[in-house]
mmCIF file of C-alpha atoms and ligand atoms in Angstrom:
data_model
loop_
_atom_site.group_PDB
_atom_site.id
_atom_site.type_symbol
_atom_site.label_atom_id
_atom_site.label_comp_id
_atom_site.label_asym_id
_atom_site.label_seq_id
_atom_site.Cartn_x
_atom_site.Cartn_y
_atom_site.Cartn_z
ATOM 1 C CA UNK A 18 36.668 -15.454 -27.908
ATOM 2 C CA UNK A 19 37.825 -11.923 -28.721
ATOM 3 C CA UNK A 20 36.142 -8.969 -27.034
ATOM 4 C CA UNK A 21 36.925 -5.272 -27.047
ATOM 5 C CA UNK A 22 35.063 -2.647 -24.972
ATOM 6 C CA UNK A 23 35.109 1.136 -25.483
ATOM 7 C CA UNK A 24 33.139 3.684 -23.493
ATOM 8 C CA UNK A 25 31.577 6.406 -25.669
ATOM 9 C CA UNK A 26 30.160 8.242 -22.651
ATOM 10 C CA UNK A 27 30.061 7.282 -18.960
ATOM 11 C CA UNK A 28 26.644 5.689 -19.635
ATOM 12 C CA UNK A 29 27.143 4.104 -23.058
ATOM 13 C CA UNK A 30 29.647 1.599 -24.364
ATOM 14 C CA UNK A 31 30.422 -0.239 -27.581
ATOM 15 C CA UNK A 32 31.492 -3.877 -27.360
ATOM 16 C CA UNK A 33 33.107 -5.649 -30.307
ATOM 17 C CA UNK A 34 32.735 -9.395 -29.923
ATOM 18 C CA UNK A 35 33.674 -12.218 -32.223
ATOM 19 C CA UNK A 36 30.880 -14.793 -32.203
ATOM 20 C CA UNK A 37 27.361 -15.847 -33.117
ATOM 21 C CA UNK A 38 24.679 -13.164 -32.707
ATOM 22 C CA UNK A 39 21.930 -15.720 -32.034
ATOM 23 C CA UNK A 40 23.619 -16.438 -28.677
ATOM 24 C CA UNK A 41 23.737 -12.786 -27.564
ATOM 25 C CA UNK A 42 22.420 -12.033 -24.073
ATOM 26 C CA UNK A 43 20.827 -8.678 -24.927
ATOM 27 C CA UNK A 44 17.357 -7.113 -25.057
ATOM 28 C CA UNK A 45 17.357 -6.920 -28.867
ATOM 29 C CA UNK A 46 19.388 -8.310 -31.725
ATOM 30 C CA UNK A 47 19.428 -6.733 -35.168
ATOM 31 C CA UNK A 48 18.889 -8.831 -38.274
ATOM 32 C CA UNK A 49 20.442 -8.023 -41.664
ATOM 33 C CA UNK A 50 17.140 -8.758 -43.394
ATOM 34 C CA UNK A 51 15.897 -8.240 -46.953
ATOM 35 C CA UNK A 52 13.182 -5.795 -48.045
ATOM 36 C CA UNK A 53 10.652 -8.601 -48.409
ATOM 37 C CA UNK A 54 11.265 -9.873 -44.846
ATOM 38 C CA UNK A 55 11.450 -13.343 -46.336
ATOM 39 C CA UNK A 56 13.879 -15.797 -44.802
ATOM 40 C CA UNK A 57 17.304 -15.710 -46.421
ATOM 41 C CA UNK A 58 20.755 -17.128 -45.816
ATOM 42 C CA UNK A 59 23.573 -15.708 -43.714
ATOM 43 C CA UNK A 60 22.721 -14.116 -40.413
ATOM 44 C CA UNK A 61 19.021 -13.889 -41.323
ATOM 45 C CA UNK A 62 18.764 -17.669 -41.712
ATOM 46 C CA UNK A 63 20.634 -18.225 -38.456
ATOM 47 C CA UNK A 64 18.358 -15.840 -36.497
ATOM 48 C CA UNK A 65 15.176 -17.357 -37.927
ATOM 49 C CA UNK A 66 16.323 -20.909 -37.201
ATOM 50 C CA UNK A 67 17.247 -20.048 -33.625
ATOM 51 C CA UNK A 68 14.190 -17.846 -32.993
ATOM 52 C CA UNK A 69 11.649 -20.242 -34.457
ATOM 53 C CA UNK A 70 8.262 -19.787 -36.060
ATOM 54 C CA UNK A 71 7.135 -16.810 -33.980
ATOM 55 C CA UNK A 72 9.565 -14.594 -35.915
ATOM 56 C CA UNK A 73 8.243 -15.773 -39.301
ATOM 57 C CA UNK A 74 4.658 -15.228 -38.162
ATOM 58 C CA UNK A 75 5.467 -11.688 -37.018
ATOM 59 C CA UNK A 76 7.257 -10.961 -40.319
ATOM 60 C CA UNK A 77 4.240 -12.296 -42.240
ATOM 61 C CA UNK A 78 1.983 -9.851 -40.379
ATOM 62 C CA UNK A 79 4.298 -6.957 -41.274
ATOM 63 C CA UNK A 80 4.358 -8.099 -44.922
ATOM 64 C CA UNK A 81 0.549 -8.067 -44.976
ATOM 65 C CA UNK A 82 0.398 -4.650 -43.346
ATOM 66 C CA UNK A 83 3.127 -2.769 -45.226
ATOM 67 C CA UNK A 84 4.715 -5.104 -47.753
ATOM 68 C CA UNK A 85 8.062 -5.349 -45.995
ATOM 69 C CA UNK A 86 10.749 -2.848 -45.059
ATOM 70 C CA UNK A 87 12.501 -0.294 -47.260
ATOM 71 C CA UNK A 88 16.266 -0.234 -47.605
ATOM 72 C CA UNK A 89 17.647 1.822 -44.710
ATOM 73 C CA UNK A 90 14.546 1.236 -42.588
ATOM 74 C CA UNK A 91 13.797 -1.150 -39.717
ATOM 75 C CA UNK A 92 10.890 -3.051 -38.133
ATOM 76 C CA UNK A 93 10.682 -4.868 -34.817
ATOM 77 C CA UNK A 94 9.337 -8.332 -33.956
ATOM 78 C CA UNK A 95 9.448 -10.759 -31.077
ATOM 79 C CA UNK A 96 12.676 -12.667 -30.500
ATOM 80 C CA UNK A 97 10.735 -15.925 -30.300
ATOM 81 C CA UNK A 98 12.915 -18.625 -28.738
ATOM 82 C CA UNK A 99 15.989 -16.396 -28.641
ATOM 83 C CA UNK A 100 17.337 -15.063 -25.387
ATOM 84 C CA UNK A 101 16.735 -11.590 -26.875
ATOM 85 C CA UNK A 102 13.203 -10.250 -26.348
ATOM 86 C CA UNK A 103 13.153 -8.530 -29.757
ATOM 87 C CA UNK A 104 14.600 -8.855 -33.242
ATOM 88 C CA UNK A 105 14.962 -5.607 -35.170
ATOM 89 C CA UNK A 106 14.974 -6.355 -38.906
ATOM 90 C CA UNK A 107 16.723 -3.805 -41.098
ATOM 91 C CA UNK A 108 17.307 -3.961 -44.846
ATOM 92 C CA UNK A 109 20.859 -2.967 -45.709
ATOM 93 C CA UNK A 110 21.908 -1.635 -49.111
ATOM 94 C CA UNK A 111 23.370 -3.914 -51.770
ATOM 95 C CA UNK A 112 26.845 -2.612 -52.683
ATOM 96 C CA UNK A 113 26.786 -1.169 -56.200
ATOM 97 C CA UNK A 114 30.196 0.498 -56.188
ATOM 98 C CA UNK A 115 29.507 3.165 -53.559
ATOM 99 C CA UNK A 116 27.876 5.882 -55.659
ATOM 100 C CA UNK A 117 24.265 4.737 -55.282
ATOM 101 C CA UNK A 118 23.829 6.213 -51.798
ATOM 102 C CA UNK A 119 25.064 3.085 -50.031
ATOM 103 C CA UNK A 120 26.867 4.848 -47.121
ATOM 104 C CA UNK A 121 23.819 6.973 -46.240
ATOM 105 C CA UNK A 122 21.482 3.971 -46.504
ATOM 106 C CA UNK A 123 23.754 1.871 -44.304
ATOM 107 C CA UNK A 124 23.978 4.678 -41.727
ATOM 108 C CA UNK A 125 20.185 4.884 -41.801
ATOM 109 C CA UNK A 126 19.944 1.149 -40.947
ATOM 110 C CA UNK A 127 21.917 1.727 -37.741
ATOM 111 C CA UNK A 128 20.054 4.939 -36.820
ATOM 112 C CA UNK A 129 16.584 3.500 -37.446
ATOM 113 C CA UNK A 130 17.431 0.309 -35.530
ATOM 114 C CA UNK A 131 18.643 2.350 -32.560
ATOM 115 C CA UNK A 132 15.576 4.586 -32.739
ATOM 116 C CA UNK A 133 13.238 1.552 -32.647
ATOM 117 C CA UNK A 134 15.291 0.094 -29.807
ATOM 118 C CA UNK A 135 14.881 3.229 -27.684
ATOM 119 C CA UNK A 136 11.164 3.368 -28.501
ATOM 120 C CA UNK A 137 10.821 -0.158 -27.104
ATOM 121 C CA UNK A 138 12.863 0.377 -23.953
ATOM 122 C CA UNK A 139 15.860 -1.631 -25.170
ATOM 123 C CA UNK A 140 18.976 -1.052 -23.056
ATOM 124 C CA UNK A 141 21.282 -3.624 -24.643
ATOM 125 C CA UNK A 142 21.420 -4.312 -28.383
ATOM 126 C CA UNK A 143 23.591 -6.447 -30.665
ATOM 127 C CA UNK A 144 24.269 -5.704 -34.345
ATOM 128 C CA UNK A 145 25.801 -7.961 -36.988
ATOM 129 C CA UNK A 146 27.928 -6.465 -39.753
ATOM 130 C CA UNK A 147 25.028 -5.330 -41.949
ATOM 131 C CA UNK A 148 25.441 -5.630 -45.749
ATOM 132 C CA UNK A 149 28.974 -7.087 -45.717
ATOM 133 C CA UNK A 150 27.973 -10.682 -46.537
ATOM 134 C CA UNK A 151 25.787 -11.506 -49.520
ATOM 135 C CA UNK A 152 25.156 -7.765 -50.145
ATOM 136 C CA UNK A 153 28.864 -7.208 -50.849
ATOM 137 C CA UNK A 154 29.559 -3.958 -48.958
ATOM 138 C CA UNK A 155 33.341 -3.751 -48.379
ATOM 139 C CA UNK A 156 33.836 -4.562 -44.707
ATOM 140 C CA UNK A 157 36.384 -1.809 -43.865
ATOM 141 C CA UNK A 158 34.064 0.832 -45.310
ATOM 142 C CA UNK A 159 30.972 -0.626 -43.623
ATOM 143 C CA UNK A 160 32.754 -0.811 -40.259
ATOM 144 C CA UNK A 161 33.607 2.898 -40.412
ATOM 145 C CA UNK A 162 29.998 3.829 -41.247
ATOM 146 C CA UNK A 163 28.583 1.545 -38.544
ATOM 147 C CA UNK A 164 30.776 2.804 -35.709
ATOM 148 C CA UNK A 165 30.570 6.457 -36.740
ATOM 149 C CA UNK A 166 26.758 6.300 -36.878
ATOM 150 C CA UNK A 167 26.462 4.630 -33.478
ATOM 151 C CA UNK A 168 28.843 7.170 -31.948
ATOM 152 C CA UNK A 169 26.823 10.075 -33.391
ATOM 153 C CA UNK A 170 23.557 8.571 -32.145
ATOM 154 C CA UNK A 171 24.898 8.258 -28.612
ATOM 155 C CA UNK A 172 26.443 11.747 -28.719
ATOM 156 C CA UNK A 173 23.086 13.447 -29.422
ATOM 157 C CA UNK A 174 22.353 13.479 -25.708
ATOM 158 C CA UNK A 175 18.891 11.905 -26.037
ATOM 159 C CA UNK A 176 18.164 8.414 -24.714
ATOM 160 C CA UNK A 177 20.234 5.617 -26.269
ATOM 161 C CA UNK A 178 20.937 1.995 -25.340
ATOM 162 C CA UNK A 179 23.653 1.700 -22.696
ATOM 163 C CA UNK A 180 25.376 -1.287 -24.308
ATOM 164 C CA UNK A 181 25.744 -1.533 -28.087
ATOM 165 C CA UNK A 182 27.408 -4.743 -29.225
ATOM 166 C CA UNK A 183 28.732 -5.669 -32.646
ATOM 167 C CA UNK A 184 28.848 -9.445 -32.919
ATOM 168 C CA UNK A 185 31.198 -10.300 -35.744
ATOM 169 C CA UNK A 186 31.193 -13.786 -37.127
ATOM 170 C CA UNK A 187 34.659 -14.155 -38.588
ATOM 171 C CA UNK A 188 38.152 -13.031 -37.764
ATOM 172 C CA UNK A 189 38.611 -10.675 -40.725
ATOM 173 C CA UNK A 190 35.349 -8.828 -39.977
ATOM 174 C CA UNK A 191 36.244 -8.591 -36.292
ATOM 175 C CA UNK A 192 39.613 -7.062 -37.210
ATOM 176 C CA UNK A 193 38.036 -4.533 -39.596
ATOM 177 C CA UNK A 194 35.787 -3.311 -36.759
ATOM 178 C CA UNK A 195 38.591 -3.095 -34.190
ATOM 179 C CA UNK A 196 40.669 -1.108 -36.725
ATOM 180 C CA UNK A 197 37.739 1.214 -37.462
ATOM 181 C CA UNK A 198 37.130 1.730 -33.732
ATOM 182 C CA UNK A 199 40.701 2.898 -33.170
ATOM 183 C CA UNK A 200 40.244 5.422 -36.005
ATOM 184 C CA UNK A 201 36.951 6.756 -34.674
HETATM 185 P P1 ADP B 23 23.866 -9.073 -45.925
HETATM 186 O O1 ADP B 23 22.878 -9.694 -46.878
HETATM 187 O O2 ADP B 23 23.333 -7.835 -45.243
HETATM 188 O O3 ADP B 23 25.201 -8.884 -46.533
HETATM 189 P P2 ADP B 23 24.716 -11.547 -44.529
HETATM 190 O O4 ADP B 23 23.916 -12.327 -43.574
HETATM 191 O O5 ADP B 23 25.041 -12.177 -45.843
HETATM 192 O O6 ADP B 23 23.947 -10.132 -44.714
HETATM 193 O O7 ADP B 23 26.092 -11.117 -43.838
HETATM 194 C C1 ADP B 23 26.228 -10.114 -42.879
HETATM 195 C C2 ADP B 23 27.304 -10.509 -41.891
HETATM 196 O O8 ADP B 23 26.751 -11.427 -40.946
HETATM 197 C C3 ADP B 23 28.516 -11.231 -42.504
HETATM 198 O O9 ADP B 23 29.701 -10.717 -41.925
HETATM 199 C C4 ADP B 23 28.304 -12.681 -42.066
HETATM 200 O O10 ADP B 23 29.532 -13.372 -41.930
HETATM 201 C C5 ADP B 23 27.681 -12.453 -40.705
HETATM 202 N N1 ADP B 23 26.995 -13.602 -40.063
HETATM 203 C C6 ADP B 23 26.512 -14.745 -40.594
HETATM 204 N N2 ADP B 23 25.983 -15.523 -39.630
HETATM 205 C C7 ADP B 23 26.132 -14.861 -38.443
HETATM 206 C C8 ADP B 23 25.824 -15.127 -37.072
HETATM 207 N N3 ADP B 23 25.199 -16.251 -36.703
HETATM 208 N N4 ADP B 23 26.154 -14.183 -36.132
HETATM 209 C C9 ADP B 23 26.756 -13.038 -36.484
HETATM 210 N N5 ADP B 23 27.069 -12.726 -37.749
HETATM 211 C C10 ADP B 23 26.778 -13.615 -38.725
#
């Protein structure tokens, strides 16, 4: 398994890991969800299968309360049967060529997820590569946005998780993130 660690500050580090996010030993994992919070394929399907019915029940309550989650926003639920205590569900943008506000919406996914994490006392968090599967966001571009946004969040000097992992499923995605990290 590939793993790459970079310290952003003495207290906060980014870890790039190739693997399956459902296995992450962290306080919270982030789900690349859809706006309806209805089970999908990709990482969403994997998280729901591994986490079990408690996640679906929590999503159903959020749907009843507020309809779902807007693109660029995030909500938090239990992690159910996962090792992670929480799942943070964020709706990434669908790639439409890059001129429909996709970079800002993707950055917002990472910021809002980190904000919810801090609010809930999360010290360690794992992200997948949001929007780069079914939603078609080019992975090199998404990697740059993801890492830049996390770095900015940590640099603000207000509380942030101490360990921020990116768990990247395939080799090509892992390489895009390691390349983007060296260019940060
Ligand atoms: P989106 O709809 O936001 O594009 P997808 O789930 O289709 O979300 O894909 C996002 C990324 O998650 C892709 O790189 C995909 O390969 C990856 N992925 C799929 N399953 C897992 C998993 N179990 N752990 C980590 N990443 C995963």
